[in-house]
Amino acid sequence: MTILLSRQEIERQLKSRWADEIQRSPRFSVYVPSMPSGEEAARMLQGIEKQISEPLPSSFVEAAMQWDLGRLVLGAFPFASDGDYLASLLKLNAATPGCEWWGDRDECERPAGLLAISHGDPFMVLLDTSTGAIYAHAADDGSANTRLVAPSLDLFLRAVGTTLLTHHDVGNRQEFVDALVVELIAPKGRPFWEELAMMSEPA
């Protein structure tokens, strides 16, 4: 039995959680996942492929048609808040001396096959452009701390939302993380999910 919430259920629960804040200020709506318009998502995906000069994996394309990445901040992971996800992604992957997420390496350009898609604290979220898999990269700790955390963007986002909303209701944290990494088939990502669950504990 899956423990992962659907995008729709994550949207419903977060809409309830943020209802008062959204009523006071519409800007808080970025904390509630929503579907993009098909035309907007298609333009954004075409723009990314043109800029990175390689095709995006089908699982990323499918997720971007379901999750509005231009207006999404999910837990510790901002994608974009102004509707322009392409600009946010290009900024994350810019070759700015001393500021590149791959700064522990010698290359002056982004490593082939890896694209930063969000930057949380302390993790950079990377997309494997060949397989669609998602990695968490602790930027300050070197490439040895880059771990596979989910097989696709949709499952990553659902796992983040589920962790944010329900991990404290599924027994103890260790049991929740055990079940999560089994479902995601990502045992090496356990330290990431364990830290995320700890960060999501109520104050």
Tab-separated table of C-alpha atoms in Angstrom:
chain	number	residue	atom	x	y	z
A	1	MET	CA	0.000	0.000	0.000
A	2	THR	CA	1.386	3.390	-0.996
A	3	ILE	CA	2.115	6.006	1.635
A	4	LEU	CA	2.572	8.732	-0.972
A	5	LEU	CA	-0.176	11.330	-1.231
A	6	SER	CA	-1.389	12.337	-4.687
A	7	ARG	CA	-0.730	15.840	-6.001
A	8	GLN	CA	-4.426	16.576	-5.597
A	9	GLU	CA	-4.438	15.500	-1.937
A	10	ILE	CA	-1.293	17.518	-1.202
A	11	GLU	CA	-2.978	20.521	-2.837
A	12	ARG	CA	-6.152	19.995	-0.775
A	13	GLN	CA	-4.335	19.704	2.547
A	14	LEU	CA	-1.987	22.628	1.927
A	15	LYS	CA	-4.858	24.797	0.713
A	16	SER	CA	-6.531	24.151	4.071
A	17	ARG	CA	-3.305	24.782	5.994
A	18	TRP	CA	-2.580	28.087	4.236
A	19	ALA	CA	-6.194	29.281	3.902
A	20	ASP	CA	-5.906	32.199	6.334
A	21	GLU	CA	-2.586	33.404	4.930
A	22	ILE	CA	-3.812	33.181	1.322
A	23	GLN	CA	-6.915	35.168	2.220
A	24	ARG	CA	-4.708	37.909	3.679
A	25	SER	CA	-2.142	37.806	0.878
A	26	PRO	CA	-2.442	35.948	-2.458
A	27	ARG	CA	1.353	35.553	-2.607
A	28	PHE	CA	1.055	32.643	-0.185
A	29	SER	CA	-0.660	30.628	-2.929
A	30	VAL	CA	2.791	29.467	-4.116
A	31	TYR	CA	2.801	27.131	-1.086
A	32	VAL	CA	-0.165	25.242	-2.552
A	33	PRO	CA	0.639	23.042	-5.579
A	34	SER	CA	-1.543	23.580	-8.612
A	35	MET	CA	-1.706	22.499	-12.253
A	36	PRO	CA	-0.287	24.887	-14.861
A	37	SER	CA	-2.060	25.755	-18.067
A	38	GLY	CA	-0.982	23.335	-20.766
A	39	GLU	CA	0.200	26.143	-23.043
A	40	GLU	CA	2.312	27.779	-20.319
A	41	ALA	CA	3.922	24.467	-19.369
A	42	ALA	CA	4.669	23.583	-22.999
A	43	ARG	CA	6.326	26.964	-23.620
A	44	MET	CA	8.382	26.640	-20.457
A	45	LEU	CA	9.559	23.125	-21.351
A	46	GLN	CA	10.477	24.195	-24.898
A	47	GLY	CA	12.430	27.119	-23.450
A	48	ILE	CA	14.391	24.841	-21.117
A	49	GLU	CA	15.285	22.411	-23.895
A	50	LYS	CA	16.410	25.262	-26.129
A	51	GLN	CA	18.609	26.732	-23.403
A	52	ILE	CA	20.244	23.477	-22.278
A	53	SER	CA	20.500	22.096	-25.842
A	54	GLU	CA	19.265	18.639	-24.883
A	55	PRO	CA	15.882	16.966	-24.566
A	56	LEU	CA	14.242	16.691	-21.161
A	57	PRO	CA	13.301	13.209	-19.888
A	58	SER	CA	9.666	12.254	-20.416
A	59	SER	CA	9.038	11.860	-16.668
A	60	PHE	CA	10.104	15.480	-16.060
A	61	VAL	CA	7.888	16.703	-18.906
A	62	GLU	CA	4.919	14.767	-17.501
A	63	ALA	CA	5.494	16.175	-14.011
A	64	ALA	CA	5.801	19.739	-15.321
A	65	MET	CA	2.400	19.352	-16.973
A	66	GLN	CA	0.893	18.389	-13.599
A	67	TRP	CA	2.781	20.661	-11.182
A	68	ASP	CA	3.017	24.402	-11.861
A	69	LEU	CA	6.756	24.800	-11.285
A	70	GLY	CA	6.534	28.529	-11.970
A	71	ARG	CA	4.408	29.004	-8.850
A	72	LEU	CA	5.616	26.322	-6.472
A	73	VAL	CA	7.370	26.384	-3.120
A	74	LEU	CA	6.995	22.947	-1.546
A	75	GLY	CA	8.360	22.738	1.962
A	76	ALA	CA	12.060	23.579	1.834
A	77	PHE	CA	12.198	23.533	-1.978
A	78	PRO	CA	11.385	26.663	-4.003
A	79	PHE	CA	11.020	26.268	-7.743
A	80	ALA	CA	9.698	29.722	-8.692
A	81	SER	CA	7.185	32.160	-7.244
A	82	ASP	CA	6.714	34.644	-10.085
A	83	GLY	CA	5.530	32.295	-12.843
A	84	ASP	CA	8.922	32.253	-14.596
A	85	TYR	CA	10.462	28.877	-13.789
A	86	LEU	CA	12.778	29.026	-16.800
A	87	ALA	CA	14.518	32.126	-15.392
A	88	SER	CA	14.920	30.466	-11.997
A	89	LEU	CA	16.366	27.309	-13.544
A	90	LEU	CA	18.841	29.234	-15.696
A	91	LYS	CA	20.004	31.198	-12.666
A	92	LEU	CA	20.594	27.972	-10.716
A	93	ASN	CA	22.718	26.554	-13.529
A	94	ALA	CA	24.622	29.677	-14.544
A	95	ALA	CA	28.405	29.429	-14.690
A	96	THR	CA	29.049	32.238	-12.205
A	97	PRO	CA	32.594	31.941	-10.790
A	98	GLY	CA	32.494	30.807	-7.190
A	99	CYS	CA	28.716	30.349	-7.165
A	100	GLU	CA	28.177	27.230	-9.300
A	101	TRP	CA	26.450	24.320	-7.546
A	102	TRP	CA	29.198	22.088	-8.958
A	103	GLY	CA	31.886	24.326	-7.442
A	104	ASP	CA	33.753	21.373	-5.926
A	105	ARG	CA	34.660	20.230	-9.447
A	106	ASP	CA	37.141	21.599	-11.988
A	107	GLU	CA	34.680	22.151	-14.865
A	108	CYS	CA	33.721	25.713	-15.712
A	109	GLU	CA	30.444	24.516	-17.281
A	110	ARG	CA	27.590	22.533	-15.792
A	111	PRO	CA	28.387	18.804	-15.683
A	112	ALA	CA	26.741	17.031	-18.615
A	113	GLY	CA	23.579	15.139	-17.765
A	114	LEU	CA	22.822	16.928	-14.496
A	115	LEU	CA	20.552	19.959	-14.168
A	116	ALA	CA	19.789	21.813	-10.941
A	117	ILE	CA	15.998	22.239	-10.691
A	118	SER	CA	15.582	23.629	-7.152
A	119	HIS	CA	17.771	24.819	-4.294
A	120	GLY	CA	16.609	24.089	-0.770
A	121	ASP	CA	18.616	24.437	2.415
A	122	PRO	CA	21.012	22.634	2.536
A	123	PHE	CA	20.259	20.587	-0.588
A	124	MET	CA	20.388	21.314	-4.296
A	125	VAL	CA	17.882	19.178	-6.211
A	126	LEU	CA	19.347	17.759	-9.421
A	127	LEU	CA	17.688	16.145	-12.428
A	128	ASP	CA	19.449	13.400	-14.360
A	129	THR	CA	18.531	14.491	-17.872
A	130	SER	CA	19.092	10.984	-19.250
A	131	THR	CA	16.963	8.957	-16.832
A	132	GLY	CA	14.698	11.506	-15.138
A	133	ALA	CA	15.979	10.450	-11.701
A	134	ILE	CA	16.244	13.038	-8.944
A	135	TYR	CA	19.357	13.539	-6.807
A	136	ALA	CA	19.942	15.604	-3.666
A	137	HIS	CA	23.301	17.338	-3.675
A	138	ALA	CA	24.708	18.854	-0.481
A	139	ALA	CA	26.571	21.658	-2.211
A	140	ASP	CA	28.955	22.350	0.661
A	141	ASP	CA	30.018	18.735	1.065
A	142	GLY	CA	31.302	17.835	-2.391
A	143	SER	CA	30.044	15.532	-5.108
A	144	ALA	CA	30.482	12.449	-2.903
A	145	ASN	CA	27.351	13.559	-1.074
A	146	THR	CA	25.130	13.471	-4.168
A	147	ARG	CA	22.452	10.844	-3.522
A	148	LEU	CA	19.641	9.341	-5.593
A	149	VAL	CA	16.432	10.248	-3.739
A	150	ALA	CA	13.611	9.497	-6.216
A	151	PRO	CA	13.176	7.910	-9.648
A	152	SER	CA	11.211	10.876	-11.061
A	153	LEU	CA	10.214	14.467	-10.340
A	154	ASP	CA	6.562	13.568	-9.718
A	155	LEU	CA	7.500	10.982	-7.088
A	156	PHE	CA	9.998	13.392	-5.529
A	157	LEU	CA	7.371	16.126	-5.193
A	158	ARG	CA	4.775	13.703	-3.858
A	159	ALA	CA	7.309	12.373	-1.343
A	160	VAL	CA	8.233	15.905	-0.203
A	161	GLY	CA	4.573	16.817	0.197
A	162	THR	CA	3.812	13.582	2.023
A	163	THR	CA	6.755	14.115	4.367
A	164	LEU	CA	5.677	17.671	5.049
A	165	LEU	CA	2.073	16.722	5.790
A	166	THR	CA	1.864	13.220	7.213
A	167	HIS	CA	5.148	11.720	8.394
A	168	HIS	CA	4.254	12.336	12.045
A	169	ASP	CA	1.009	10.357	11.609
A	170	VAL	CA	2.591	7.154	10.277
A	171	GLY	CA	4.226	5.916	13.472
A	172	ASN	CA	7.724	6.989	14.376
A	173	ARG	CA	10.009	8.870	12.016
A	174	GLN	CA	12.291	5.896	11.395
A	175	GLU	CA	9.357	3.727	10.284
A	176	PHE	CA	8.077	6.468	7.985
A	177	VAL	CA	11.475	6.957	6.319
A	178	ASP	CA	11.945	3.191	5.970
A	179	ALA	CA	8.608	2.917	4.149
A	180	LEU	CA	9.356	5.954	1.994
A	181	VAL	CA	12.736	4.813	0.682
A	182	VAL	CA	11.306	1.371	-0.097
A	183	GLU	CA	8.484	2.916	-2.117
A	184	LEU	CA	10.882	5.256	-3.918
A	185	ILE	CA	13.430	2.471	-4.467
A	186	ALA	CA	16.072	4.880	-3.182
A	187	PRO	CA	17.864	3.315	-0.187
A	188	LYS	CA	20.916	5.553	-0.612
A	189	GLY	CA	18.648	8.569	-0.232
A	190	ARG	CA	17.648	7.605	3.296
A	191	PRO	CA	19.800	10.295	5.011
A	192	PHE	CA	18.111	12.945	2.855
A	193	TRP	CA	14.562	11.811	3.658
A	194	GLU	CA	15.417	11.364	7.330
A	195	GLU	CA	16.745	14.929	7.523
A	196	LEU	CA	13.716	16.256	5.648
A	197	ALA	CA	11.364	14.464	8.072
A	198	MET	CA	13.280	15.928	10.996
A	199	MET	CA	13.044	19.432	9.465
A	200	SER	CA	9.282	18.946	9.055
A	201	GLU	CA	8.665	18.179	12.730
A	202	PRO	CA	6.305	20.671	14.359
A	203	ALA	CA	8.095	23.282	16.470
